[in-house]
CSV table of C-alpha atoms and ligand atoms in Angstrom, one decimal:
chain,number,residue,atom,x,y,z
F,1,UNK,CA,4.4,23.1,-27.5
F,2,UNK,CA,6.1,22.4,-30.5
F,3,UNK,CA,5.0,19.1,-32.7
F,4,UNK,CA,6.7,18.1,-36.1
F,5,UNK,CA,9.3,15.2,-37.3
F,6,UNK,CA,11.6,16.3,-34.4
F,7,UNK,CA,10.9,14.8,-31.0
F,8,UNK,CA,8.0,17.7,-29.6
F,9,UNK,CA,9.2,20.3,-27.0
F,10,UNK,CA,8.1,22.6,-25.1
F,11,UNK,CA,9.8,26.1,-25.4
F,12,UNK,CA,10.4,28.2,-21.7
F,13,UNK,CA,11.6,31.7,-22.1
F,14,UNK,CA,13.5,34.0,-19.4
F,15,UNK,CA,14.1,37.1,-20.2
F,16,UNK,CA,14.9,37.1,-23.8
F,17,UNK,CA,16.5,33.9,-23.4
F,18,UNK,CA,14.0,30.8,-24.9
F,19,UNK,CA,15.1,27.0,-23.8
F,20,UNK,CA,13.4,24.0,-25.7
F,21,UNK,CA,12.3,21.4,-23.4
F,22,UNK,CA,11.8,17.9,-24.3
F,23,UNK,CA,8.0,16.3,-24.4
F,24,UNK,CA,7.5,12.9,-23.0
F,25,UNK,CA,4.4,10.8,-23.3
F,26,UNK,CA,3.2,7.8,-21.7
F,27,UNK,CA,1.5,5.4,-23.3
F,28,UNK,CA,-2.2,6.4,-22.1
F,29,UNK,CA,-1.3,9.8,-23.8
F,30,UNK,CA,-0.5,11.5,-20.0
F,31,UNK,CA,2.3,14.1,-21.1
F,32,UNK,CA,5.3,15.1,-19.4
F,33,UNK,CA,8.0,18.1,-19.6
F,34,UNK,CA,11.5,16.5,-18.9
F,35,UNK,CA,13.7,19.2,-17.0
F,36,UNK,CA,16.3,16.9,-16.1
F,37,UNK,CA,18.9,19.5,-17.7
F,38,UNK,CA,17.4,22.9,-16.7
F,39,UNK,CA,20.1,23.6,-14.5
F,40,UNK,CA,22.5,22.7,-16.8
F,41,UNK,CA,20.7,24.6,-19.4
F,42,UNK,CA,19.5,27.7,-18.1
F,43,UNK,CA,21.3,28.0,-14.5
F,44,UNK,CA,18.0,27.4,-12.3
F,45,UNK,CA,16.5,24.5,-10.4
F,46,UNK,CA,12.6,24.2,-10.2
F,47,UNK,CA,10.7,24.6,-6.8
F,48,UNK,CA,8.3,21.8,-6.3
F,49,UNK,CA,6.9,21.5,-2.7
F,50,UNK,CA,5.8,17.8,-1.6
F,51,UNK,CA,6.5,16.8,-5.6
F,52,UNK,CA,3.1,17.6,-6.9
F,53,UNK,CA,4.1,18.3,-10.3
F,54,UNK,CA,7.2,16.0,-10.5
F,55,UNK,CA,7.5,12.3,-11.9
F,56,UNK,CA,11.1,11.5,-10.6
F,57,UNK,CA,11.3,8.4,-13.5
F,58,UNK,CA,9.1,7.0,-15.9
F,59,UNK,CA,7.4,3.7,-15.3
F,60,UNK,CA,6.4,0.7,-17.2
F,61,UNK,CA,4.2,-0.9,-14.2
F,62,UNK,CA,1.3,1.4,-12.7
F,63,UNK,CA,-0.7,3.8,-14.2
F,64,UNK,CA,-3.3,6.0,-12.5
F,65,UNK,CA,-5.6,8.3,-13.6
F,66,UNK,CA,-6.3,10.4,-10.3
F,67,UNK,CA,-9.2,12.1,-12.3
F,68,UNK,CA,-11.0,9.7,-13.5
F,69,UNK,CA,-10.2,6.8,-10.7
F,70,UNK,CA,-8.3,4.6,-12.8
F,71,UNK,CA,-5.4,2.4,-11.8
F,72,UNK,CA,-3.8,-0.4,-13.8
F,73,UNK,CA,-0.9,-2.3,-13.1
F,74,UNK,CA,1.2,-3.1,-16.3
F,75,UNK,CA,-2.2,-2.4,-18.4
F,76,UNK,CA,-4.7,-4.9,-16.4
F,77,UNK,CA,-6.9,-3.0,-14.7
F,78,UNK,CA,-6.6,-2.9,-10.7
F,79,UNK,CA,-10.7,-4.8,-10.7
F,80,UNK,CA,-9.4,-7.4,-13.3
F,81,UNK,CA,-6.6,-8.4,-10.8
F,82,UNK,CA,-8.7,-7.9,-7.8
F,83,UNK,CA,-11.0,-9.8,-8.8
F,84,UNK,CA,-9.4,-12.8,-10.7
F,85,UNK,CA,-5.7,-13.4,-10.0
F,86,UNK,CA,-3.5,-14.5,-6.6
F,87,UNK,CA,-1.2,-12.1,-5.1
F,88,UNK,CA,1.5,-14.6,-6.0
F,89,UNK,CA,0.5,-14.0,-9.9
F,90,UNK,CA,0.2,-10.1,-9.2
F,91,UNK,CA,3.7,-10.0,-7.3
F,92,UNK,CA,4.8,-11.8,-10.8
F,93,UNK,CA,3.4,-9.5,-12.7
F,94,UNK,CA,4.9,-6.2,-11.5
F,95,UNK,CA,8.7,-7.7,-11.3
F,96,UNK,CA,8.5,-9.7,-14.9
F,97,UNK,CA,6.4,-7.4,-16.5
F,98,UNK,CA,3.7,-10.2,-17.4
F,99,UNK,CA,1.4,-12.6,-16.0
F,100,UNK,CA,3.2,-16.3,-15.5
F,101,UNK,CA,2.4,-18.9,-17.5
F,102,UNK,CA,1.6,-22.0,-15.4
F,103,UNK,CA,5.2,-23.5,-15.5
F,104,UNK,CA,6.9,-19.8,-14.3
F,105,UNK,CA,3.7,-19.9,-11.8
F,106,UNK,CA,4.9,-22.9,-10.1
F,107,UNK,CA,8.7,-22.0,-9.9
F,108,UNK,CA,7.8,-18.8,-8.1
F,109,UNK,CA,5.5,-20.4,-5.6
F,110,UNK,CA,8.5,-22.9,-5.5
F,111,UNK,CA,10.6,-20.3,-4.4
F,112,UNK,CA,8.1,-18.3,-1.9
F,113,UNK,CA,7.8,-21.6,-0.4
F,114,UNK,CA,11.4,-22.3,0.0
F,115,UNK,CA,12.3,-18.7,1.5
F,116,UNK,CA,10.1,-18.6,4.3
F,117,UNK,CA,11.6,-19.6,7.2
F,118,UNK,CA,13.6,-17.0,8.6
F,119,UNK,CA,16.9,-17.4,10.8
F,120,UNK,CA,16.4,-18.8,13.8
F,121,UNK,CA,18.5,-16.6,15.7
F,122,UNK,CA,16.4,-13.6,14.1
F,123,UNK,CA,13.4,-15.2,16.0
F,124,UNK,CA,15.7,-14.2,19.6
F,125,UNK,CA,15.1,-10.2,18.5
F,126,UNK,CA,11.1,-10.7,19.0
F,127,UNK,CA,12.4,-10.8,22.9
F,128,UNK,CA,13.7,-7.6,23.4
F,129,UNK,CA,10.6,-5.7,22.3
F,130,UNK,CA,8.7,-3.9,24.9
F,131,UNK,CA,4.9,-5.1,24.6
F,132,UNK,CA,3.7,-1.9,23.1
F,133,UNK,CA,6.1,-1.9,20.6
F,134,UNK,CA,4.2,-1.1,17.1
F,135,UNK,CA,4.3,-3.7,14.5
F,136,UNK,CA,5.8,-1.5,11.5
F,137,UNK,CA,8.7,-0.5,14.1
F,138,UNK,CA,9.2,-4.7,14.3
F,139,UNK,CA,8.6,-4.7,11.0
F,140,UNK,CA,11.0,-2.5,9.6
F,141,UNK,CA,14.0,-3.1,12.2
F,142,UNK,CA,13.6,-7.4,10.8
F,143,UNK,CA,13.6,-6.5,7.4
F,144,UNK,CA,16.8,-4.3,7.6
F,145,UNK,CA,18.4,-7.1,9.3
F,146,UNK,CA,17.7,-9.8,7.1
F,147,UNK,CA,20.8,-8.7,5.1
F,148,UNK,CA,22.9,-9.7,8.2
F,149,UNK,CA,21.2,-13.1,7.7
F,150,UNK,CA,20.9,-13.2,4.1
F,151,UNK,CA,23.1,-11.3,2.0
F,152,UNK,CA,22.4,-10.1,-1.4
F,153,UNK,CA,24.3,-12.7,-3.5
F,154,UNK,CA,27.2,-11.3,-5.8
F,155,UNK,CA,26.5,-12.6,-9.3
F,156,UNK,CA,24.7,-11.1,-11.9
F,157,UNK,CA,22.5,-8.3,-10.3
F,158,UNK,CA,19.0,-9.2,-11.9
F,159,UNK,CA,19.4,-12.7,-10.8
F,160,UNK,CA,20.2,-11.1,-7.4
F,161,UNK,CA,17.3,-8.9,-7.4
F,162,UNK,CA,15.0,-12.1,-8.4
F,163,UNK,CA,16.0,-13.4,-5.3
F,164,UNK,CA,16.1,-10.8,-2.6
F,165,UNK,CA,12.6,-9.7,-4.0
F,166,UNK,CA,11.2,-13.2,-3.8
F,167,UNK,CA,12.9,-13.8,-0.2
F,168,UNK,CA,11.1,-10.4,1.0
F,169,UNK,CA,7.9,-11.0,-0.5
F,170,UNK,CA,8.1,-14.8,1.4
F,171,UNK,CA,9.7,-13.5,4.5
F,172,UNK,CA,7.8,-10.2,5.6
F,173,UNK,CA,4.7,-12.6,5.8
F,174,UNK,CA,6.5,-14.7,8.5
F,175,UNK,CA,8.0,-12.2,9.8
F,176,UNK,CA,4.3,-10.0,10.1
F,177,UNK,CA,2.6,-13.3,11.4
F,178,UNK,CA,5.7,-13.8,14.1
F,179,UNK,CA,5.5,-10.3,15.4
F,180,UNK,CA,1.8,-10.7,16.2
F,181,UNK,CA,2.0,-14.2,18.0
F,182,UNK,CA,5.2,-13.0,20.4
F,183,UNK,CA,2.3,-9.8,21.5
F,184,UNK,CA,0.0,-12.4,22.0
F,185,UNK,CA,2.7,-14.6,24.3
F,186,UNK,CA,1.8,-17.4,21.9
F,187,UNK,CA,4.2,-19.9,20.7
F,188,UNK,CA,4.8,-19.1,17.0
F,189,UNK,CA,3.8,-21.5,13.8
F,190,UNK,CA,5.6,-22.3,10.9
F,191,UNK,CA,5.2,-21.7,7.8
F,192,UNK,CA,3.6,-24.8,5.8
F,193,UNK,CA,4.1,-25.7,2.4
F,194,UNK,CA,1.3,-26.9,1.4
F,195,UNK,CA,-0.7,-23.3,2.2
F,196,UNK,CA,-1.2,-21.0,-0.6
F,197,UNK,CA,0.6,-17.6,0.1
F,198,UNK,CA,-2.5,-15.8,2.2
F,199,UNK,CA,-3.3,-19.0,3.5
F,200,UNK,CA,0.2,-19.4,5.3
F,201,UNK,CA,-0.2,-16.2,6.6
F,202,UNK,CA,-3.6,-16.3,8.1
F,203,UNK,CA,-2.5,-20.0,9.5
F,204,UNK,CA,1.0,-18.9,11.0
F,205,UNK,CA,-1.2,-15.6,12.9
F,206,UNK,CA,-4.2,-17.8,14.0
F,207,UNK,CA,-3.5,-21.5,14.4
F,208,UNK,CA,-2.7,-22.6,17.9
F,209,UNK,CA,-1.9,-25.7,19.7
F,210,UNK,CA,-5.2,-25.8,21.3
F,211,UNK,CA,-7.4,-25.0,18.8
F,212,UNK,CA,-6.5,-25.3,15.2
F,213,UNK,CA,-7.7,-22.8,12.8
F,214,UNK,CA,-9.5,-23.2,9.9
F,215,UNK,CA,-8.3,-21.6,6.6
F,216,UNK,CA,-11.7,-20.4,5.1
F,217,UNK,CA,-11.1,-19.7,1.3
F,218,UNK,CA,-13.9,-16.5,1.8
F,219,UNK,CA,-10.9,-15.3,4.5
F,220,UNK,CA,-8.1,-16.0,2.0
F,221,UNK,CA,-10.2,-14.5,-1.0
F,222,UNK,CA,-10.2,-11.0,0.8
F,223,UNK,CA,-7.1,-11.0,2.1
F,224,UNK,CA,-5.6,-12.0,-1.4
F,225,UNK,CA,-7.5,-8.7,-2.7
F,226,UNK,CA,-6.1,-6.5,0.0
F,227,UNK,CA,-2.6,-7.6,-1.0
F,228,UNK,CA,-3.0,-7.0,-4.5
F,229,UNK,CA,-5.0,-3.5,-4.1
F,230,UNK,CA,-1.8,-2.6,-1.9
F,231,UNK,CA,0.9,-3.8,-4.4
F,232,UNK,CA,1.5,-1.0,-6.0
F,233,UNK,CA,0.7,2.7,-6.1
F,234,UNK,CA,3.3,4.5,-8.7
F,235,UNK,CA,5.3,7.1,-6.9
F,236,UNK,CA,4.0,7.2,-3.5
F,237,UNK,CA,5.4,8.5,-0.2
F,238,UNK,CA,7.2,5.1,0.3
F,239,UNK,CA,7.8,3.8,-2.8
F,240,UNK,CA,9.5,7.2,-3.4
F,241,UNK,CA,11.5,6.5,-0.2
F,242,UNK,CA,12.6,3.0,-0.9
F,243,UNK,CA,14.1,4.4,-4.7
F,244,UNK,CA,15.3,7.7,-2.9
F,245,UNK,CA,17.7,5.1,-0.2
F,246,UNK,CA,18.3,2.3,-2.9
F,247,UNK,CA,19.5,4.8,-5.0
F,248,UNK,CA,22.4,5.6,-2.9
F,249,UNK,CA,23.4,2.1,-3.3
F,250,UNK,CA,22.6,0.1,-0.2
F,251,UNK,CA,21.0,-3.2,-0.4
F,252,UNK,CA,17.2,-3.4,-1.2
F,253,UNK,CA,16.2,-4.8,2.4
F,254,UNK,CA,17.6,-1.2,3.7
F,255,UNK,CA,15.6,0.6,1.0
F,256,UNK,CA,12.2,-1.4,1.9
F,257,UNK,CA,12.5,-0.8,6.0
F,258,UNK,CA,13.2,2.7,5.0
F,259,UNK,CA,9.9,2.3,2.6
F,260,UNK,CA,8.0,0.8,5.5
F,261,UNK,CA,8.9,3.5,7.9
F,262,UNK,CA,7.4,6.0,5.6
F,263,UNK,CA,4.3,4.2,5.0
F,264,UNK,CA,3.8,4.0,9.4
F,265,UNK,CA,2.5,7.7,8.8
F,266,UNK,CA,-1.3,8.4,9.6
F,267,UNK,CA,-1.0,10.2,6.3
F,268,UNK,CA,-0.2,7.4,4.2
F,269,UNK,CA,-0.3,3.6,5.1
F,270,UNK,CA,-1.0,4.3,9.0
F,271,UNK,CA,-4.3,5.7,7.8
F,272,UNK,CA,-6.8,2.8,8.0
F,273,UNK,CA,-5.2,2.6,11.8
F,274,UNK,CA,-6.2,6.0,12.1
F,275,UNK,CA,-9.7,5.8,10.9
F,276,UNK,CA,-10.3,3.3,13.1
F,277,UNK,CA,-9.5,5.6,16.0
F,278,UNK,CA,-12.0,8.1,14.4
F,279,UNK,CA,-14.5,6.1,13.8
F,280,UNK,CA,-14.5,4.3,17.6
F,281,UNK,CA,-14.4,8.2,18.6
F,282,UNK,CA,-17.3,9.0,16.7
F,283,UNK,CA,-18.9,5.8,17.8
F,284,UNK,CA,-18.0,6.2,22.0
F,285,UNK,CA,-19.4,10.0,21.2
F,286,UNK,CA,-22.9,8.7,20.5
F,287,UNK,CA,-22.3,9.1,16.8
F,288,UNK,CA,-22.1,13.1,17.1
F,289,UNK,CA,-21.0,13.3,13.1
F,290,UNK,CA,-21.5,17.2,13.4
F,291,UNK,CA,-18.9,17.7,15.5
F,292,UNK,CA,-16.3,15.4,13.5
F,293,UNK,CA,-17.0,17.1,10.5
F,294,UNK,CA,-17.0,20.6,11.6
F,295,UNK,CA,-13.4,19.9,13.2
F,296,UNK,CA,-12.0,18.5,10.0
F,297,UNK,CA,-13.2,21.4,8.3
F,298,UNK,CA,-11.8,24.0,11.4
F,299,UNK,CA,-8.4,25.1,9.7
F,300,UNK,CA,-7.2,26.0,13.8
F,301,UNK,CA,-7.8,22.7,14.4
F,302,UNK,CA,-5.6,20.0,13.2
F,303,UNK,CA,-8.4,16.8,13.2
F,304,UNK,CA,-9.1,15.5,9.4
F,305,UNK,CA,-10.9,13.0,8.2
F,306,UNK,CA,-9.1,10.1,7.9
F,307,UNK,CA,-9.3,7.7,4.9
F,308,UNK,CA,-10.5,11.1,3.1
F,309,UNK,CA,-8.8,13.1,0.2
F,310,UNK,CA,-5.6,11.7,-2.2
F,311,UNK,CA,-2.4,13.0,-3.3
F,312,UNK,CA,-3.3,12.2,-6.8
F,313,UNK,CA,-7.2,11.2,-6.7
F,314,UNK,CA,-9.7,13.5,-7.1
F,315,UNK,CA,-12.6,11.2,-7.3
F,316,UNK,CA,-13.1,7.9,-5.4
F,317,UNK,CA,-9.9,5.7,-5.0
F,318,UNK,CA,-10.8,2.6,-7.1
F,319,UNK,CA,-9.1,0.6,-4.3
F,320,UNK,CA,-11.8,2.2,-1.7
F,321,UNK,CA,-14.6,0.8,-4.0
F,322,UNK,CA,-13.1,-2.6,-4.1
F,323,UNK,CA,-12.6,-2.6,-0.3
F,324,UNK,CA,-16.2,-1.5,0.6
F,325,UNK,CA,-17.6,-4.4,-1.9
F,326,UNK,CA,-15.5,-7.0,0.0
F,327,UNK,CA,-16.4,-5.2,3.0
F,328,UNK,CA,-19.4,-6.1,2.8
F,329,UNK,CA,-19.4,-9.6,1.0
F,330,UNK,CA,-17.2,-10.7,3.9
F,331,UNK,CA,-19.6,-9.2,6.7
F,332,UNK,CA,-22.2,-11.3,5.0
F,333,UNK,CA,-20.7,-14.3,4.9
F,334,UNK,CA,-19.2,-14.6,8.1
F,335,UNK,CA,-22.7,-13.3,9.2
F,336,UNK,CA,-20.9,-10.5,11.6
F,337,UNK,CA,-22.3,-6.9,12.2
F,338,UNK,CA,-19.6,-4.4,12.8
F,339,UNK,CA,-20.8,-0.7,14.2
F,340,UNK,CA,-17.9,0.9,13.1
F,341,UNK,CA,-19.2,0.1,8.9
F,342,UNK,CA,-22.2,1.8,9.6
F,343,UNK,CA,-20.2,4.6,11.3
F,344,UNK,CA,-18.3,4.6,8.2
F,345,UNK,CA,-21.0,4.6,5.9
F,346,UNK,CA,-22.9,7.3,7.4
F,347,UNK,CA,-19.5,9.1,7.9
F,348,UNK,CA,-19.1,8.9,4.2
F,349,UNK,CA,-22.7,9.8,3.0
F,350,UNK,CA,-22.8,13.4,5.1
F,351,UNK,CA,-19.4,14.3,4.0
F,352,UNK,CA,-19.7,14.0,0.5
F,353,UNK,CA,-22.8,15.9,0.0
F,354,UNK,CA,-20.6,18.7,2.5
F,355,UNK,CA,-19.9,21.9,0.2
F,356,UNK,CA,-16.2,21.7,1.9
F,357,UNK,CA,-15.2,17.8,0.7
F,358,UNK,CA,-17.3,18.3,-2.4
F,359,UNK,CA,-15.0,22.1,-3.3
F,360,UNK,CA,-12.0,20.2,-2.2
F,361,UNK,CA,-12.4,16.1,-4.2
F,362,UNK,CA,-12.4,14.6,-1.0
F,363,UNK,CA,-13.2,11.3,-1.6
F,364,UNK,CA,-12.9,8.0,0.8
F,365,UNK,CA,-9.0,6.7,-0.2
F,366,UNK,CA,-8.2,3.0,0.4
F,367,UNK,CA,-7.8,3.3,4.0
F,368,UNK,CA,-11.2,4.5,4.7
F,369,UNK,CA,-12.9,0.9,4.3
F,370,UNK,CA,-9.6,-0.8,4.9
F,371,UNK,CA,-9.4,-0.2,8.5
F,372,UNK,CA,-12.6,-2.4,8.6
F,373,UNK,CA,-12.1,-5.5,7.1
F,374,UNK,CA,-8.7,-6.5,8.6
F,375,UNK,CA,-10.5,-6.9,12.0
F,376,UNK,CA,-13.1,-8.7,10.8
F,377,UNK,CA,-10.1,-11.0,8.6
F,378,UNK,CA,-9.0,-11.2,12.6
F,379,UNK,CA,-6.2,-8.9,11.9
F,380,UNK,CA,-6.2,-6.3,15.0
F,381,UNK,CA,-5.0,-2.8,14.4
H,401,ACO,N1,-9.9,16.2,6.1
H,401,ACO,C1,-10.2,17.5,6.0
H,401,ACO,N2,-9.6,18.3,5.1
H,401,ACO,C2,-8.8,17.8,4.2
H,401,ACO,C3,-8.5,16.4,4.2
H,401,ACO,C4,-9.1,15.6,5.2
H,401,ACO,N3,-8.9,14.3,5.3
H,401,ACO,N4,-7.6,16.1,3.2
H,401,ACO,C5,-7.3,17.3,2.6
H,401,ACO,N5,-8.0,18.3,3.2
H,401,ACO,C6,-8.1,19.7,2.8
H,401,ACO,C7,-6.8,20.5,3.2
H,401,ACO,O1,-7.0,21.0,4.5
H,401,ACO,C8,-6.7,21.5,2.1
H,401,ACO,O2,-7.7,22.5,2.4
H,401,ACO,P1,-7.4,24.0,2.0
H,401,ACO,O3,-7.2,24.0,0.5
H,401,ACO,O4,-8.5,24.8,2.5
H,401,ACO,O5,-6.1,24.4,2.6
H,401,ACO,C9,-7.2,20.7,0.9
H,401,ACO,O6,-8.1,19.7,1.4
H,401,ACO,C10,-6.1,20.1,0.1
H,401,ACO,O7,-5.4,19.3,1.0
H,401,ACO,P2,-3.8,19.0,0.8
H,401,ACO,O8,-3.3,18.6,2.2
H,401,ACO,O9,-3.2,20.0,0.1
H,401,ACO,O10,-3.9,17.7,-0.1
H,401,ACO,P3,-2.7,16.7,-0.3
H,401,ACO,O11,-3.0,16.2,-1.7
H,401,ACO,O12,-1.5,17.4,0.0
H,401,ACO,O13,-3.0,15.6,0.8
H,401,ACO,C11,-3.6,13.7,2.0
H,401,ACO,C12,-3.4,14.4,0.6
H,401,ACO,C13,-2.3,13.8,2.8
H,401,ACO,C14,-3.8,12.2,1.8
H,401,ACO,C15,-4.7,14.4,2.7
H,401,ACO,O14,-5.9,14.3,2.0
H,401,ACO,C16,-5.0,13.8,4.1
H,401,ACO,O15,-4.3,14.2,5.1
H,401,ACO,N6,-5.9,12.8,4.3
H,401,ACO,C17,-6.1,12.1,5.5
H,401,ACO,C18,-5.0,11.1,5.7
H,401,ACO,C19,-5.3,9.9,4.8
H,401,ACO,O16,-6.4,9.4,4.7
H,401,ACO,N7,-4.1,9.4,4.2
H,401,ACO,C20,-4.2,8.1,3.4
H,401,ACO,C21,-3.9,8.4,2.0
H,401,ACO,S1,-4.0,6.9,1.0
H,401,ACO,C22,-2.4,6.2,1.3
H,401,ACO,O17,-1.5,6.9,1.5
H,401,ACO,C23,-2.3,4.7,1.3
């Protein structure tokens, strides 16, 4: 590395040949070599399987620290968020790059509010899925076809992108809450304006003609932290997705159904399902923990832990910590026992003082504890 008046660089030599490549820095002092003209430069491309070592932009909105468990969105630290701000304010924050003031506050919500109904003929698709038919499959087929429905509008593009953005953040919600009421063969509920933004949700799944449901704030609270702890996460399997197909130009409700198809994987957002399958395994095997941990470890067997290990953190996710906490807060307010957290728990506690998880920084990710509280919000997997 090279350091002086002149932007810093880092010198590459092959063969007698030496190229100076440009230093970037981010603003907590994490360091970067830009390559984008090696090829250009010296004739060669770089090999970088699964993109461990490659940043495909910079970013002004999340940091993370995968060392030392740190994540912050646009500087506020993850906890800070979690722990004092909606999802509406949060949503705010990582489009306008700062927290609304109360007047910007109240034109957003204005806006969720107006945007989500959906198209009433949109609602005939619901019919034509078999029963079994996975959620994020629903999911992502509905959001690609809201631009049938609702077409980016042509103007200036940022005003567009204000809009589209706002209309999926209000719509996937209906959407979501739809999807579950047609597998239930009950008739659907509409959105109400006078909900807050988990509120709606909870109220549009739950409420039925014969017995309404009560929004409990303590219900709202948690689900208002999952949101947030699931905003954002840098350059992820799906957020890579979603810029990978936007970048070829097609509208953003493309790029997010291809997003949400990527994050169906067990190995990224389909993990909390996942670890609820392990866990009821574990749990229906009279809690043999042994076994479940010596077949994660078998290379000739394909089992892992799921909810364990991290692309980028080697230490505890700081989302899992905030999860378990709520975990348990909610447990003990709605005075329910689950099984499966002290499966969890237990699973957790034998496989972090293993030699194998403790070599490797396998650590419980988000999913681990996540898996447990939607069930217990009412959510089923
Ligand atoms: N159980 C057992 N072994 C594991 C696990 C696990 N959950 N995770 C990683 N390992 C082992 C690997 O076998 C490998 O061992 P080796 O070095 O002896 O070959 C080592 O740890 C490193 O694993 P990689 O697969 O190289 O780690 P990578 O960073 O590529 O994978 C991943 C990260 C995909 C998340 C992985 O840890 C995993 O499969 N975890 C289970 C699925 C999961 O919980 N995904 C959710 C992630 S959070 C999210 O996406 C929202």
């Amino acid at each position: 590395m090279t350091h002086g008046k002149t932007p810093p660089t880092a010198e590459l030599k092959i063969g007698d040949q030496v190229y100076n490549l440009p230093l970037v820095e981010g603003t907590r002092g994490d360091k970067a070599i830009d390559i984008s003209r090696l090829l250009q430069k010296t004739g060669y491309i770089t090999l970088d399987p699964g993109f461990k070592n490659t940043g495909s932009c910079t970013s002004a909105i999340t940091f993370l620290d995968g060392k030392e468990g740190i994540l912050s969105y646009r500087g506020y630290d993850i906890e800070d968020l979690a722990n004092n701000c909606s999802f509406v304010e949060v949503a705010f924050l990582l489009l306008h790059d700062k927290l609304p003031n109360e007047q910007e506050l109240e034109s957003f919500k204005g806006l969720i509010e107006r945007f989500a109904l959906i198209h009433e003929d949109m609602i005939h698709f619901f019919d034509h899925f078999p029963s079994h038919t996975s959620p994020m499959s629903i999911l992502s087929v509905m959001v690609n076809s809201l631009c049938n429905y609702y077409p980016e509008m042509s103007g200036d593009p940022l005003v567009d992108f204000d809009i589209t953005s706002t209309r999926l953040i209000s719509k996937i919600r209906t959407i979501a809450a739809f999807s579950y009421k047609k597998s239930m063969g009950h008739p659907l509920v509409y959105p109400r304006s006078d909900l807050s933004y988990c509120g709606n949700f909870l109220n549009m799944m739950f409420d039925k003609p014969v017995r309404r449901y009560i929004v409990r704030p303590e219900v709202v609270a948690a689900l208002n932290k999952l949101l947030i702890l699931h905003a954002d996460h840098e350059q992820n399997c799906s957020t890579s997705t979603v810029r990978l197909v936007g970048s070829a130009g097609v509208n953003l409700y493309a790029a997010i159904a291809a997003g949400i198809n990527a994050l169906w994987g067990p190995l990224h957002g389909g993990a909390n399902e996942a670890v609820i399958d392990m866990l009821e395994t574990i749990y229906a095997d009279d809690s043999n923990f042994k076994k479940y941990i010596e077949k994660a470890k078998d290379k000739n067997d394909p089992f892992r832990l799921s909810g364990f290990g991290h692309r980028v953190y080697k230490t505890y996710d700081p989302r899992g910590k905030i999860i378990k906490k709520a975990c348990d807060e909610i447990l003990r307010v709605l005075e329910i026992s689950d099984p499966l957290l002290d499966i969890a728990d237990r699973l957790e506690e034998i496989a972090r003082k293993d030699e194998y998880f403790i070599e490797r920084h396998l650590y419980p990710n988000v999913d681990f504890y996540s898996g447990i509280i939607y069930p217990t919000l009412g959510i089923p997997k």
